[in-house]
Short mmCIF file of C-alpha atoms in Angstrom, two decimals:
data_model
loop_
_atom_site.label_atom_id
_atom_site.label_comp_id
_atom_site.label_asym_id
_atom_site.label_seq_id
_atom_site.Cartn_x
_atom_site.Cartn_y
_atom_site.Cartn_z
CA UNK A 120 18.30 -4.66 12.18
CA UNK A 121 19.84 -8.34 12.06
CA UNK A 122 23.01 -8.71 9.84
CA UNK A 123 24.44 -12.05 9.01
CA UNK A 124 26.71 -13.41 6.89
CA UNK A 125 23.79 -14.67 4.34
CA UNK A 126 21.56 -11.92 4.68
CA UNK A 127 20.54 -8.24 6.57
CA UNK A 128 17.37 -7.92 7.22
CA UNK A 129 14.94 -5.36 9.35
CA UNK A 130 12.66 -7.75 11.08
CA UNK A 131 9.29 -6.38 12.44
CA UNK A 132 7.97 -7.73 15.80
CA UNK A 133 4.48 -6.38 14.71
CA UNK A 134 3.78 -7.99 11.68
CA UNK A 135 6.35 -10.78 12.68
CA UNK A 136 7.82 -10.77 9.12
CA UNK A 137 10.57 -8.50 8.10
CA UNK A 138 10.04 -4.79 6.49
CA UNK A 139 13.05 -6.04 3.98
CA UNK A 140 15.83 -8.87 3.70
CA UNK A 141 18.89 -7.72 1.23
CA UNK A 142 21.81 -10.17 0.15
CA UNK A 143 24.01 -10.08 -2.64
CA UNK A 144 24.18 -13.33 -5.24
CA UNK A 145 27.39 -14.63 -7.43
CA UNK A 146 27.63 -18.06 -8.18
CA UNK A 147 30.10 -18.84 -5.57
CA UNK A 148 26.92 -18.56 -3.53
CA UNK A 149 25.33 -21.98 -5.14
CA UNK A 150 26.42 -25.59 -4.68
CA UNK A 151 24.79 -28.82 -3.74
CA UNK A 152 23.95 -28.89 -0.10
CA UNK A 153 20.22 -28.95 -0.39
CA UNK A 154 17.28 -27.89 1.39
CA UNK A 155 17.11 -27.07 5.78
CA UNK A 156 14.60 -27.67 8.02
CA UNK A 157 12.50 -24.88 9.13
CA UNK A 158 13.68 -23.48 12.79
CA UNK A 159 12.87 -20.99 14.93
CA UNK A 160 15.06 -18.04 15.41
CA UNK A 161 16.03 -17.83 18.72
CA UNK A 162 18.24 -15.01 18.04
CA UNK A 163 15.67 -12.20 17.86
CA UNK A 164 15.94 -9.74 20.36
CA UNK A 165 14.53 -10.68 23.28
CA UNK A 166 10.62 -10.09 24.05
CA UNK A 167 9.87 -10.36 20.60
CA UNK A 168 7.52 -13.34 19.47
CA UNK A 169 9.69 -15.92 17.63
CA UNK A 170 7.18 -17.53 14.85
CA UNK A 171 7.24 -21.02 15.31
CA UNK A 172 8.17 -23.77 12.71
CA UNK A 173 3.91 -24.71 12.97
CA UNK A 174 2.76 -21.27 12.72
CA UNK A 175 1.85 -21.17 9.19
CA UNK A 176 -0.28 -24.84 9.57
CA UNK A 177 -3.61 -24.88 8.25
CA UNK A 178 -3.21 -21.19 6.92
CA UNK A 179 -3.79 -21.92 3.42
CA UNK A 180 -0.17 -19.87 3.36
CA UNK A 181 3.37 -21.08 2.10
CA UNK A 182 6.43 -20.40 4.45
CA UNK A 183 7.88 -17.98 2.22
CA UNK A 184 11.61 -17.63 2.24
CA UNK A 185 12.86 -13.35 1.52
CA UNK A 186 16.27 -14.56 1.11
CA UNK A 187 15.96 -18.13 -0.84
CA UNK A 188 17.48 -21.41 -0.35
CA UNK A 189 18.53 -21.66 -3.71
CA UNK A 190 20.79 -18.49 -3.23
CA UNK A 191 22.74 -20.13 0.12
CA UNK A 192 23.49 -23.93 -0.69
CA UNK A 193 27.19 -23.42 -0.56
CA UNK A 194 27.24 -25.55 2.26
CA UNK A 195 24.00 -26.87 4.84
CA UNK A 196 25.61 -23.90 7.70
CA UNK A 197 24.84 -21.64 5.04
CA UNK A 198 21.45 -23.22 4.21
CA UNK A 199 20.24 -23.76 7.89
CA UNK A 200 20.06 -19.93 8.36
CA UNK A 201 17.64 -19.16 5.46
CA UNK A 202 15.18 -21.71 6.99
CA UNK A 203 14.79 -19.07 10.16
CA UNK A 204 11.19 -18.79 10.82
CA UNK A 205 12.24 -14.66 11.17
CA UNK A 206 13.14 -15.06 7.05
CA UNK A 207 10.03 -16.12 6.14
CA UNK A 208 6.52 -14.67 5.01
CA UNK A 209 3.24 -15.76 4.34
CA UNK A 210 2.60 -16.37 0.89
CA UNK A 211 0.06 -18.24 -1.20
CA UNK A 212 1.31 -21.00 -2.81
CA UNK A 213 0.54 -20.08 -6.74
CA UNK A 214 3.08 -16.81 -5.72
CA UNK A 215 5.67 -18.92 -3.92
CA UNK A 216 5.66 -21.60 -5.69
CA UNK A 217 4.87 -20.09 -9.29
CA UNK A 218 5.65 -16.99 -10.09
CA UNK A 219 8.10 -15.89 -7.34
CA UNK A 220 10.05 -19.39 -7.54
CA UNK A 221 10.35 -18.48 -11.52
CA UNK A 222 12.10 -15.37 -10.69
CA UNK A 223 14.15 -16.50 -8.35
CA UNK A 224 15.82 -19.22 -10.91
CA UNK A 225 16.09 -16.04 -13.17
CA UNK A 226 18.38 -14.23 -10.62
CA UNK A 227 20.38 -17.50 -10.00
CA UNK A 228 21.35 -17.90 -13.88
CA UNK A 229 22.26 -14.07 -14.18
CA UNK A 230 24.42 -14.48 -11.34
CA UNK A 231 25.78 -17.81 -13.13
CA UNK A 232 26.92 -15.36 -16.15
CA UNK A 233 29.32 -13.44 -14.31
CA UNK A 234 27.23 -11.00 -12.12
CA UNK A 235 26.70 -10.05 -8.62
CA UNK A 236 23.20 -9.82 -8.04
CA UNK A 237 22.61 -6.70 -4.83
CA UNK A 238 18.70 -8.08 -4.06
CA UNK A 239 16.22 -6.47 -1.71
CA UNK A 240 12.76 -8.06 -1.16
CA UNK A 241 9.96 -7.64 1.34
CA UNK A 242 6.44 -7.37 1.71
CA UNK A 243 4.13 -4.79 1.56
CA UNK A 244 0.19 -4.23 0.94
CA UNK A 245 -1.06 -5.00 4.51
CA UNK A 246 -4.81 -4.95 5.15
CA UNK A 247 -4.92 -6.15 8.97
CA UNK A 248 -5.54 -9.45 7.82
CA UNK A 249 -2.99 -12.36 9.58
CA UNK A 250 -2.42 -15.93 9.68
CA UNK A 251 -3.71 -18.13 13.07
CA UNK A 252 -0.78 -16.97 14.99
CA UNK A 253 -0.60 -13.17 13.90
CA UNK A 254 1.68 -12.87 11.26
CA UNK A 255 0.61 -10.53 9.03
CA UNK A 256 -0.45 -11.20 5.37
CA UNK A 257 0.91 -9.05 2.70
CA UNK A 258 -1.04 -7.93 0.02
CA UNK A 259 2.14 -8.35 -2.41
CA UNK A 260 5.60 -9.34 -2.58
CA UNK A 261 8.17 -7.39 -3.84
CA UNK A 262 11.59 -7.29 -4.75
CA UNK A 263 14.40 -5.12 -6.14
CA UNK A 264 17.58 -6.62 -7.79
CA UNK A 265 20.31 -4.59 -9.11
CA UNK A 266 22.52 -6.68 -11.58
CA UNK A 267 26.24 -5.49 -11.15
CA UNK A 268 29.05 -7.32 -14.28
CA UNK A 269 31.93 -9.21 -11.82
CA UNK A 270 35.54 -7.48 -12.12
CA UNK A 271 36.66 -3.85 -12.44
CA UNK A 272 37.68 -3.68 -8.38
CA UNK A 273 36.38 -2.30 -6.28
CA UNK A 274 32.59 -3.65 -4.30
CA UNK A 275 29.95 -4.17 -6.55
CA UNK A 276 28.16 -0.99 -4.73
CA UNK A 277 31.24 1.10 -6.55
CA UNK A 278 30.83 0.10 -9.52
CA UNK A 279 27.05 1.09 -9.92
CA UNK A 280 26.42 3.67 -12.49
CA UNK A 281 23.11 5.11 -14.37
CA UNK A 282 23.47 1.96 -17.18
CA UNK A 283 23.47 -0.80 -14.08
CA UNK A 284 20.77 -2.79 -15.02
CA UNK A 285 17.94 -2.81 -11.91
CA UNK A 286 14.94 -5.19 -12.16
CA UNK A 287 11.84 -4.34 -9.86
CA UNK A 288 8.74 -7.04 -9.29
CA UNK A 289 5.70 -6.37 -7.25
CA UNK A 290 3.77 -9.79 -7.23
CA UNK A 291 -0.13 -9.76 -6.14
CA UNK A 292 0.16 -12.61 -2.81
CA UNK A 293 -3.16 -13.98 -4.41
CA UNK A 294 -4.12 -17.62 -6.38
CA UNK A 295 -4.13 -18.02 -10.27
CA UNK A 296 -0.47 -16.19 -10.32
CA UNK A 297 1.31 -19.69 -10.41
CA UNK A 298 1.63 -20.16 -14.51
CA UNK A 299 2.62 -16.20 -15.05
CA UNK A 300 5.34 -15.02 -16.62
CA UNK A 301 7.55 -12.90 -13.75
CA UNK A 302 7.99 -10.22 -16.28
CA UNK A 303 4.07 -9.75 -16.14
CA UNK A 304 4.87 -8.11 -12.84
CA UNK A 305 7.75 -5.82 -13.51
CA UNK A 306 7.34 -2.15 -11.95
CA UNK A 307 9.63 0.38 -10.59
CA UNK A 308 11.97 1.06 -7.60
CA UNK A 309 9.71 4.41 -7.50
CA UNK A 310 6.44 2.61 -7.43
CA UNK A 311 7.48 0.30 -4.45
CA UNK A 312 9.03 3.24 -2.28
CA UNK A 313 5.44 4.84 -2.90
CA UNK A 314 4.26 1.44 -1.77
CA UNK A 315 6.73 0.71 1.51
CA UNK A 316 7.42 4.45 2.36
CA UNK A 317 11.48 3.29 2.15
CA UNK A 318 14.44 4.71 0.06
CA UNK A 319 16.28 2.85 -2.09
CA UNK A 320 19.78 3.72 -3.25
CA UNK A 321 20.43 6.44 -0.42
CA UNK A 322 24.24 5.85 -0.25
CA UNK A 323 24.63 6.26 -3.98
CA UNK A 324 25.37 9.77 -6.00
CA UNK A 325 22.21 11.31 -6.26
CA UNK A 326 21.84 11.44 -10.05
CA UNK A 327 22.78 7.59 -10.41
CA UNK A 328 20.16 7.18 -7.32
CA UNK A 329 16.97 8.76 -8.92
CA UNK A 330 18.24 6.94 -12.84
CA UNK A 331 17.91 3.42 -11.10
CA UNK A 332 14.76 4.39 -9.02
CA UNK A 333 12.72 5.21 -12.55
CA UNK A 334 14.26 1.87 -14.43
CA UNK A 335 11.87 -0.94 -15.20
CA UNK A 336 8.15 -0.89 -16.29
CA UNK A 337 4.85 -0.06 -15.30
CA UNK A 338 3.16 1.38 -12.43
CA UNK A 339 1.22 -0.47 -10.01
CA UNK A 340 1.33 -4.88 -11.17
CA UNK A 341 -1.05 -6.72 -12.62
CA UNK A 342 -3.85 -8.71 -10.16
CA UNK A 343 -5.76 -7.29 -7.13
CA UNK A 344 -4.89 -9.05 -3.53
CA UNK A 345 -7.17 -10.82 -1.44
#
């Protein structure tokens, strides 16, 4: 587990990806400082492989950012530490570029209307299969984003209830998903627990819990990964 002030995330020395990244998202998170350079973390724990900046060259594979830049531009400090090699995943470049990129402008205009976004992403899907220098490549990308109205006190985490809105994607990590919707790929919080063997929502009351697990659409997404 690494927590930092623009992101938590349980990093996997195996796979050398994380298992998840979560942040939260208001506005006060966005402003103009632009895009880092990619670095390597040399804050992992030590004897674990720290992916290097060329890692992902000649893959075929994007560096994938879990937590985005475009949610941490308040200032370049902030910035800087999304561009960790340990916050990044391989991902082809029709899903980072298209359809994940698409989604992630969605969450950054419903946090511009007065909401704190709670988001959880990661990948999942593995079939052995890894880039040059062993990073594992997921068979989809996934993410969970509960959408929580600013004011009323309290954290957002309090103010939860079954009517929060929660939006789940599951993305195949394959080509020809650049031009898709994002909404062609909306599932459930239950169908990506089945898929990552985690629990989401543990700390909340139990009924408002299994009400946000069963929100969204679907089953399994669209597409079939490589």
């Amino acid at each position: 587990l690494i927590e930092r002030d623009q992101y938590a995330m349980d990093y996997n020395d195996t796979t050398r990806e994380p298992n998840w990244v979560a942040w939260d998202l208001t506005s006060g998170d966005v402003g103009s400082s632009g895009r880092s350079n990619f670095i390597v973390d040399t804050g992992l724990p030590a004897g674990f492989y720290q992916v290097l900046t060329t890692d992902y060259s000649g893959s075929g594979y994007d560096r994938g950012h879990l937590c985005p830049s475009g949610d941490r531009t308040l200032s370049t400090a902030h910035n800087q530490v999304v561009f960790t090699m340990s916050n990044m995943m391989p991902q082809t470049p029709d899903n980072n570029q298209g359809v994940w990129a698409s989604f992630e402008t969605y969450c950054r205009t419903r946090a511009s209307e007065g909401n704190e976004l709670l988001i959880m992403t990661g990948p999942s899907g593995f079939a052995g299969s890894t880039i040059a220098s062993g990073v594992a490549i997921p068979g989809y990308t996934w993410k969970v984003v509960v959408v929580v109205p600013l004011g009323g006190g309290g954290t957002a985490a309090s103010r939860i209830t079954t009517a929060t809105e929660v939006i789940a994607i599951k993305v195949p990590n394959i080509a020809g998903v650049r031009s898709d919707p994002w909404q062609n790929y909306q599932t459930t919080v239950t169908q990506i627990q089945t898929d990552t063997g985690f629990t989401f929502f543990s700390l909340l009351d139990p009924a408002i819990a299994t009400a946000l697990r069963a929100k969204g659409t679907g089953g399994a997404s669209n597409g079939t990964p490589s």
